[in-house]
Coordinates of N, CA and C in Angstrom, one line a residue:
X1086 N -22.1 7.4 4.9 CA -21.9 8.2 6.1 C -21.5 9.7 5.7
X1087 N -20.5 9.6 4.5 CA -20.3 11.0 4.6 C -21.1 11.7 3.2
X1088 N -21.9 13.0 3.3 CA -22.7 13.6 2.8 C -21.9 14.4 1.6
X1089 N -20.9 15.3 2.1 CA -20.3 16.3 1.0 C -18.9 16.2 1.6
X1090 N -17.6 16.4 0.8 CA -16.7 17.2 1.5 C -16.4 18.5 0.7
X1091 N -15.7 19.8 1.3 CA -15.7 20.8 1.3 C -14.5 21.3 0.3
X1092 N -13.8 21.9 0.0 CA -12.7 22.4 -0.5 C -12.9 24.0 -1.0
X1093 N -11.6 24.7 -0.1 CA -11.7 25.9 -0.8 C -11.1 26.5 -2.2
X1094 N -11.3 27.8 -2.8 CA -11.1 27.8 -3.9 C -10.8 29.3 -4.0
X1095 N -9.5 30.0 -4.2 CA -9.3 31.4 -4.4 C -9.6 32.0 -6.0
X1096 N -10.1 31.2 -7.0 CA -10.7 31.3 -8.4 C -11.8 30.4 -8.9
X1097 N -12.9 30.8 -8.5 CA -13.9 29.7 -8.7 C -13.9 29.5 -9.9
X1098 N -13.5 30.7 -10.9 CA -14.0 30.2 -12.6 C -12.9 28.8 -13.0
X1099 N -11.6 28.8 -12.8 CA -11.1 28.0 -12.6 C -11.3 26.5 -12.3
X1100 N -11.8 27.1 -11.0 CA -12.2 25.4 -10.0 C -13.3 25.2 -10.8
X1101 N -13.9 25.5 -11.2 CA -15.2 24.8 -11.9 C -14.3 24.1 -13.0
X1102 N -14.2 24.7 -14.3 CA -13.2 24.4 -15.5 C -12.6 22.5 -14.9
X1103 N -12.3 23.1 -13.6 CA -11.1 22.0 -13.3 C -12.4 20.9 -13.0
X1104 N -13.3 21.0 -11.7 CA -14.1 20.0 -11.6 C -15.1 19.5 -12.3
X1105 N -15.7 20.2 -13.3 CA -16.9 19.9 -14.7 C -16.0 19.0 -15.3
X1106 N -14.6 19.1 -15.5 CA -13.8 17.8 -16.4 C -13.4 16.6 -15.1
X1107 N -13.2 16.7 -14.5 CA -13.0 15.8 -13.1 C -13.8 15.1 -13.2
X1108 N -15.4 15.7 -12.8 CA -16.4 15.1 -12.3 C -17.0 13.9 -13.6
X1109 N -17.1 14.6 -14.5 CA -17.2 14.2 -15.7 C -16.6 12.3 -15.8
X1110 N -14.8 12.5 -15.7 CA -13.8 11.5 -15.8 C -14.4 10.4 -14.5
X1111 N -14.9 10.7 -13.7 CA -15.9 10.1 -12.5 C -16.9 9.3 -12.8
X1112 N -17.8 9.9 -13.6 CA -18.9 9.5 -14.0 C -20.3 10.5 -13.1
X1113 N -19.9 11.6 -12.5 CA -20.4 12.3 -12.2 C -20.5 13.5 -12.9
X1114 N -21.0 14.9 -12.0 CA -21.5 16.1 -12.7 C -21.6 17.1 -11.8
X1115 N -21.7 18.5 -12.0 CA -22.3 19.6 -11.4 C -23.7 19.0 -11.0
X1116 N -23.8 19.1 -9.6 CA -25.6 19.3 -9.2 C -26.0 20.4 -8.9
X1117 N -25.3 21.0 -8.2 CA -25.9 22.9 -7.8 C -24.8 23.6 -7.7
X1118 N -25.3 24.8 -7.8 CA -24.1 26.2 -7.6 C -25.5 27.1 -7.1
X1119 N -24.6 27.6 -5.9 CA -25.3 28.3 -5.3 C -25.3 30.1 -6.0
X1120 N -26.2 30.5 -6.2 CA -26.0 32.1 -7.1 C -25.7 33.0 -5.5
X1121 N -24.7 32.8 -4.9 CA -24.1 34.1 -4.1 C -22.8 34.5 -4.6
X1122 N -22.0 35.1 -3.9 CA -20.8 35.4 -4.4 C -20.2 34.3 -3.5
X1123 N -20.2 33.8 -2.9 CA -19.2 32.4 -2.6 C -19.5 31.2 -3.7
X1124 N -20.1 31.2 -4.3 CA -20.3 30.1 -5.5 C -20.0 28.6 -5.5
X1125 N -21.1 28.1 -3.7 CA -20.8 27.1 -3.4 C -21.3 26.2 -4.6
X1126 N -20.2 25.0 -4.7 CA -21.1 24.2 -6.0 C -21.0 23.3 -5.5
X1127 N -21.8 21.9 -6.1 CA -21.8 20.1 -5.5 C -21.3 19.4 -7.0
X1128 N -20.7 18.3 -6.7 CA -20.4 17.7 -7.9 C -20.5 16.2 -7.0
X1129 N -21.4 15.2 -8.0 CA -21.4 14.1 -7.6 C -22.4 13.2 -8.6
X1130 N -22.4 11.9 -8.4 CA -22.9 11.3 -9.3 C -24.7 10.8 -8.9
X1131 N -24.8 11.9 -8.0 CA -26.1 11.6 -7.4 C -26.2 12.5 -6.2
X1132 N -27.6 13.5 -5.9 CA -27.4 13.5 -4.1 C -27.7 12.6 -3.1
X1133 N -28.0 12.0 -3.3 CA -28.4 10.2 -2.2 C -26.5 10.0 -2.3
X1134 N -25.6 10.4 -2.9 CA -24.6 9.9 -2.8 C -23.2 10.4 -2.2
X1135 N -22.0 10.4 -1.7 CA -21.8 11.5 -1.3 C -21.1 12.6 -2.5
X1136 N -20.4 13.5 -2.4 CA -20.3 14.7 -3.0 C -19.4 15.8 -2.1
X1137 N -18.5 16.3 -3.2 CA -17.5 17.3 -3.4 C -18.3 18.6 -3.8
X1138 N -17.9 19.8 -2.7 CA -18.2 20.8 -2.8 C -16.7 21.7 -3.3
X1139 N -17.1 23.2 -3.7 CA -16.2 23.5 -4.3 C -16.6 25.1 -4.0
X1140 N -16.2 26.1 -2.9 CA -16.6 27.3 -2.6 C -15.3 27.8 -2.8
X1141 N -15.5 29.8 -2.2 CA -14.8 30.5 -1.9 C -15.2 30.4 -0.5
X1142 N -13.8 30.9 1.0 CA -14.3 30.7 1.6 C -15.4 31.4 2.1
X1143 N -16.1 31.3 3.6 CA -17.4 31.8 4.1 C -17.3 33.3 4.7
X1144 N -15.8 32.6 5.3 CA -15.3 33.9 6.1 C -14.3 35.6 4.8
X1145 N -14.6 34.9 3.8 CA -14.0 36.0 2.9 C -12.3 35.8 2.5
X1146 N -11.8 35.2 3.0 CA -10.5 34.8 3.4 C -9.9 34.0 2.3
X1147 N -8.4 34.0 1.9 CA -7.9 33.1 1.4 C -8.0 31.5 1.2
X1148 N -8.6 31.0 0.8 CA -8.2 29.7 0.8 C -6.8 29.0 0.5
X1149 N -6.6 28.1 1.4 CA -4.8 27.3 1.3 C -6.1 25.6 2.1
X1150 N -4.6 25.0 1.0 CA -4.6 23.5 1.1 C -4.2 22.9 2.5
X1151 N -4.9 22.2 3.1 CA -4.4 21.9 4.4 C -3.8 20.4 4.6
X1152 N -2.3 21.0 5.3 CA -1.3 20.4 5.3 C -1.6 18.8 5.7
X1153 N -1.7 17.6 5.2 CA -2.3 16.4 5.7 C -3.6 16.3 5.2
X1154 N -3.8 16.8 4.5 CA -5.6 16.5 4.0 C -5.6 15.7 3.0
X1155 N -6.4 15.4 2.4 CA -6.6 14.6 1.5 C -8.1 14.0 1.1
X1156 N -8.5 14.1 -0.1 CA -9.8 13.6 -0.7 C -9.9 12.6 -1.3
X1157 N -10.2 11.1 -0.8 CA -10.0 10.2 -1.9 C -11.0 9.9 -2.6
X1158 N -10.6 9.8 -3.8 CA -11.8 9.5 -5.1 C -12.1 7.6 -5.4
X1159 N -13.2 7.3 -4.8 CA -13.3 6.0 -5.4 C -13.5 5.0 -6.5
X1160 N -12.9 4.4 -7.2 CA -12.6 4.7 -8.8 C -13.2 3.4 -9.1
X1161 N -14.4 2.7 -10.0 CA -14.8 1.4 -10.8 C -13.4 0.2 -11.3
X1162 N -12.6 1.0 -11.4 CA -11.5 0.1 -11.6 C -10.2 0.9 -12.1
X1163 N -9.0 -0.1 -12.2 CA -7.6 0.7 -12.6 C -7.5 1.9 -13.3
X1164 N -8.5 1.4 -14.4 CA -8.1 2.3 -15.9 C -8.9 3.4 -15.3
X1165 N -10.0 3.4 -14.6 CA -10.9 4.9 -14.2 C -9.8 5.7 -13.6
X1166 N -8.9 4.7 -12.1 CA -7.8 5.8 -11.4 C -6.9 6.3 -12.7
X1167 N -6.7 5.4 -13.7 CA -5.7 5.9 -14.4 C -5.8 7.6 -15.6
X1168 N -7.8 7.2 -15.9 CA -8.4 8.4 -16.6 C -8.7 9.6 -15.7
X1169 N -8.6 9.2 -14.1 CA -9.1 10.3 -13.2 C -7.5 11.2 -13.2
X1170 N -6.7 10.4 -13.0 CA -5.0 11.4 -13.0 C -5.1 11.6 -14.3
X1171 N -5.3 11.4 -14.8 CA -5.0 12.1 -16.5 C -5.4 13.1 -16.3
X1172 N -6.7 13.0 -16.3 CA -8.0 14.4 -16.6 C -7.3 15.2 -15.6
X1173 N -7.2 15.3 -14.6 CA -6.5 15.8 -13.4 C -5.5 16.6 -13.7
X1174 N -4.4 15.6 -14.6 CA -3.3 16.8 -15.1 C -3.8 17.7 -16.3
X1175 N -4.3 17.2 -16.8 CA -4.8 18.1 -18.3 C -5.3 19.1 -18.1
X1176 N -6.0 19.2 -17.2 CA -6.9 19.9 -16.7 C -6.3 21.4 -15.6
X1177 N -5.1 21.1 -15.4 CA -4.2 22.0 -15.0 C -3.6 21.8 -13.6
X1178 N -4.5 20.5 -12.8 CA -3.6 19.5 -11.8 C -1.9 19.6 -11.7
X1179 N -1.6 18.8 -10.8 CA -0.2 19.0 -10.4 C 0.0 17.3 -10.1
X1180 N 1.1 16.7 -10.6 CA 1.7 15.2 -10.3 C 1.9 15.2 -8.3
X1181 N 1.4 13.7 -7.9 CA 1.8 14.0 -6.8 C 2.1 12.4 -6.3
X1182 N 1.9 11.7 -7.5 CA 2.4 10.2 -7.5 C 1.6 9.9 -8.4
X1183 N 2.4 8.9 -9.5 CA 1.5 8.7 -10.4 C 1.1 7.1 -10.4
X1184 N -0.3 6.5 -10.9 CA -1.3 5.4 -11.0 C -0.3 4.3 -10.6
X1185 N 0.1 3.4 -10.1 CA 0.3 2.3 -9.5 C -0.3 1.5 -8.7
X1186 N 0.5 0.3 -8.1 CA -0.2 -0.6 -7.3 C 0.8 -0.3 -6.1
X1187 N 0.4 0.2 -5.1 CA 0.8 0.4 -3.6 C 0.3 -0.9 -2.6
X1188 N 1.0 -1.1 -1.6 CA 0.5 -3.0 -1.5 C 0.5 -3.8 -1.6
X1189 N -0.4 -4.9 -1.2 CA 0.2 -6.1 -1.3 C -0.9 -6.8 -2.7
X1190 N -0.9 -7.8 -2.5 CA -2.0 -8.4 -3.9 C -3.2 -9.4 -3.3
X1191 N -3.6 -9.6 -4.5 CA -5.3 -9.8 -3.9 C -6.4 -8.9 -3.2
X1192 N -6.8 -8.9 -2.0 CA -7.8 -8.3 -2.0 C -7.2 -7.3 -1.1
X1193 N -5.9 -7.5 -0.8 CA -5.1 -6.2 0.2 C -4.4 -5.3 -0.9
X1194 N -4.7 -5.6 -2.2 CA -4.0 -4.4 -3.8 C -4.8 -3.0 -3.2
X1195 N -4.3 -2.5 -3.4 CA -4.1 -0.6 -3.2 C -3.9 0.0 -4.7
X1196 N -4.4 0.2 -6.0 CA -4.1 0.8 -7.1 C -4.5 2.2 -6.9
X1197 N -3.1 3.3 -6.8 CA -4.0 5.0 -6.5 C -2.8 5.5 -7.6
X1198 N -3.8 6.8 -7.5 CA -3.0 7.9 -8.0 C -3.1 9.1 -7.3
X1199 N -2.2 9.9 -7.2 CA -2.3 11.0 -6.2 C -1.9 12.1 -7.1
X1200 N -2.4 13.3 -6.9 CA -2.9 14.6 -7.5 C -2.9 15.8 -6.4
X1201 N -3.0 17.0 -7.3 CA -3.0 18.1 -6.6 C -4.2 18.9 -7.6
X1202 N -5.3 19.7 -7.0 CA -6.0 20.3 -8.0 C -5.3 22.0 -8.0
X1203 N -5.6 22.8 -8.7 CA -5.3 24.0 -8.9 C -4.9 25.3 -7.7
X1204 N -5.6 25.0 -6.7 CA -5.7 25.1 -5.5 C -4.6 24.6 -4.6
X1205 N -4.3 23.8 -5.0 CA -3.3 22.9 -4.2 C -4.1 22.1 -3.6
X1206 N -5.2 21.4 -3.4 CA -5.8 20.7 -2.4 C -5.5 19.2 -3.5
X1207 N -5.1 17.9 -1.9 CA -4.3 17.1 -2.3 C -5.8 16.0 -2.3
X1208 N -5.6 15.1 -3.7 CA -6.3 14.0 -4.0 C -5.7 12.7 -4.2
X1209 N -6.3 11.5 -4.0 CA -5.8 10.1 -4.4 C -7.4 9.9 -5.3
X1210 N -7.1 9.2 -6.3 CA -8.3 8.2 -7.0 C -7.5 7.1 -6.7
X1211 N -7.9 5.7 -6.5 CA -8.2 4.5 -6.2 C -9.0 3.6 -6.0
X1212 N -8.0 2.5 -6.6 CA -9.1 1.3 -6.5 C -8.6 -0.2 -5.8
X1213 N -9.0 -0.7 -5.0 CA -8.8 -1.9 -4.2 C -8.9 -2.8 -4.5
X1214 N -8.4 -4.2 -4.2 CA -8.8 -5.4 -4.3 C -8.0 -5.5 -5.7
X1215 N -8.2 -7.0 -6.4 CA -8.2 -7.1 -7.8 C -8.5 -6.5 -9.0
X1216 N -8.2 -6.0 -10.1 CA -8.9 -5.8 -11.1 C -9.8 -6.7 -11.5

């Protein structure tokens, strides 16, 4: 259902740096960058699939992280949430809960990690159910 989500970016050279290692730790990749000066880009592990964009904004304006937001990353299993917060901080990310099991066990386990990317825009990678 969902196609792309959006995120702004007041240093694209940066947000790229940050997402080409992100996307990467995903199993995904850059698929386009748009050649304007807003330097909309896609990262995803397919376009049949959905996908994280990464602009300046449209209207020329600052970008800021919105309070309550959140992008969650769906992760193959523990150790991927555990390599996605890694790559995350390395990468110049910000701690915002680190890889655990939130919940209950069996198929109601909740394994995330929660992150900030350079921008301040807030992430969880997670994985459900059992290992």
């Amino acid at each position: 259902m969902i196609g792309y989500a959006t995120l702004g970016t007041n240093d694209l050279d940066r947000a790229l740096v940050f997402y080409d290692g992100l996307a990467t730790a995903m199993g995904g990749k850059r698929l386009l960058t748009m050649p304007d000066v807003r330097g909309f880009t896609l990262y995803g592990a397919g376009r049949d699939k959905p996908m994280l964009a990464v602009t300046r904004p449209y209207d020329g304006g600052t970008a800021s992280a919105g309070n309550g937001t959140m992008v969650a990353l769906m992760a193959d299993s523990r150790a991927q949430v555990d390599a996605i917060y890694h790559k995350a901080i390395e990468l110049g990310g910000s701690d915002e809960g680190a890889p655990g099991l939130r919940g209950g066990v069996g198929d109601q386990a909740f394994y995330g990690a929660y992150f900030r990317d350079p921008d301040g825009n807030k992430f969880c990678a997670y994985r459900t159910g059992e290992e």
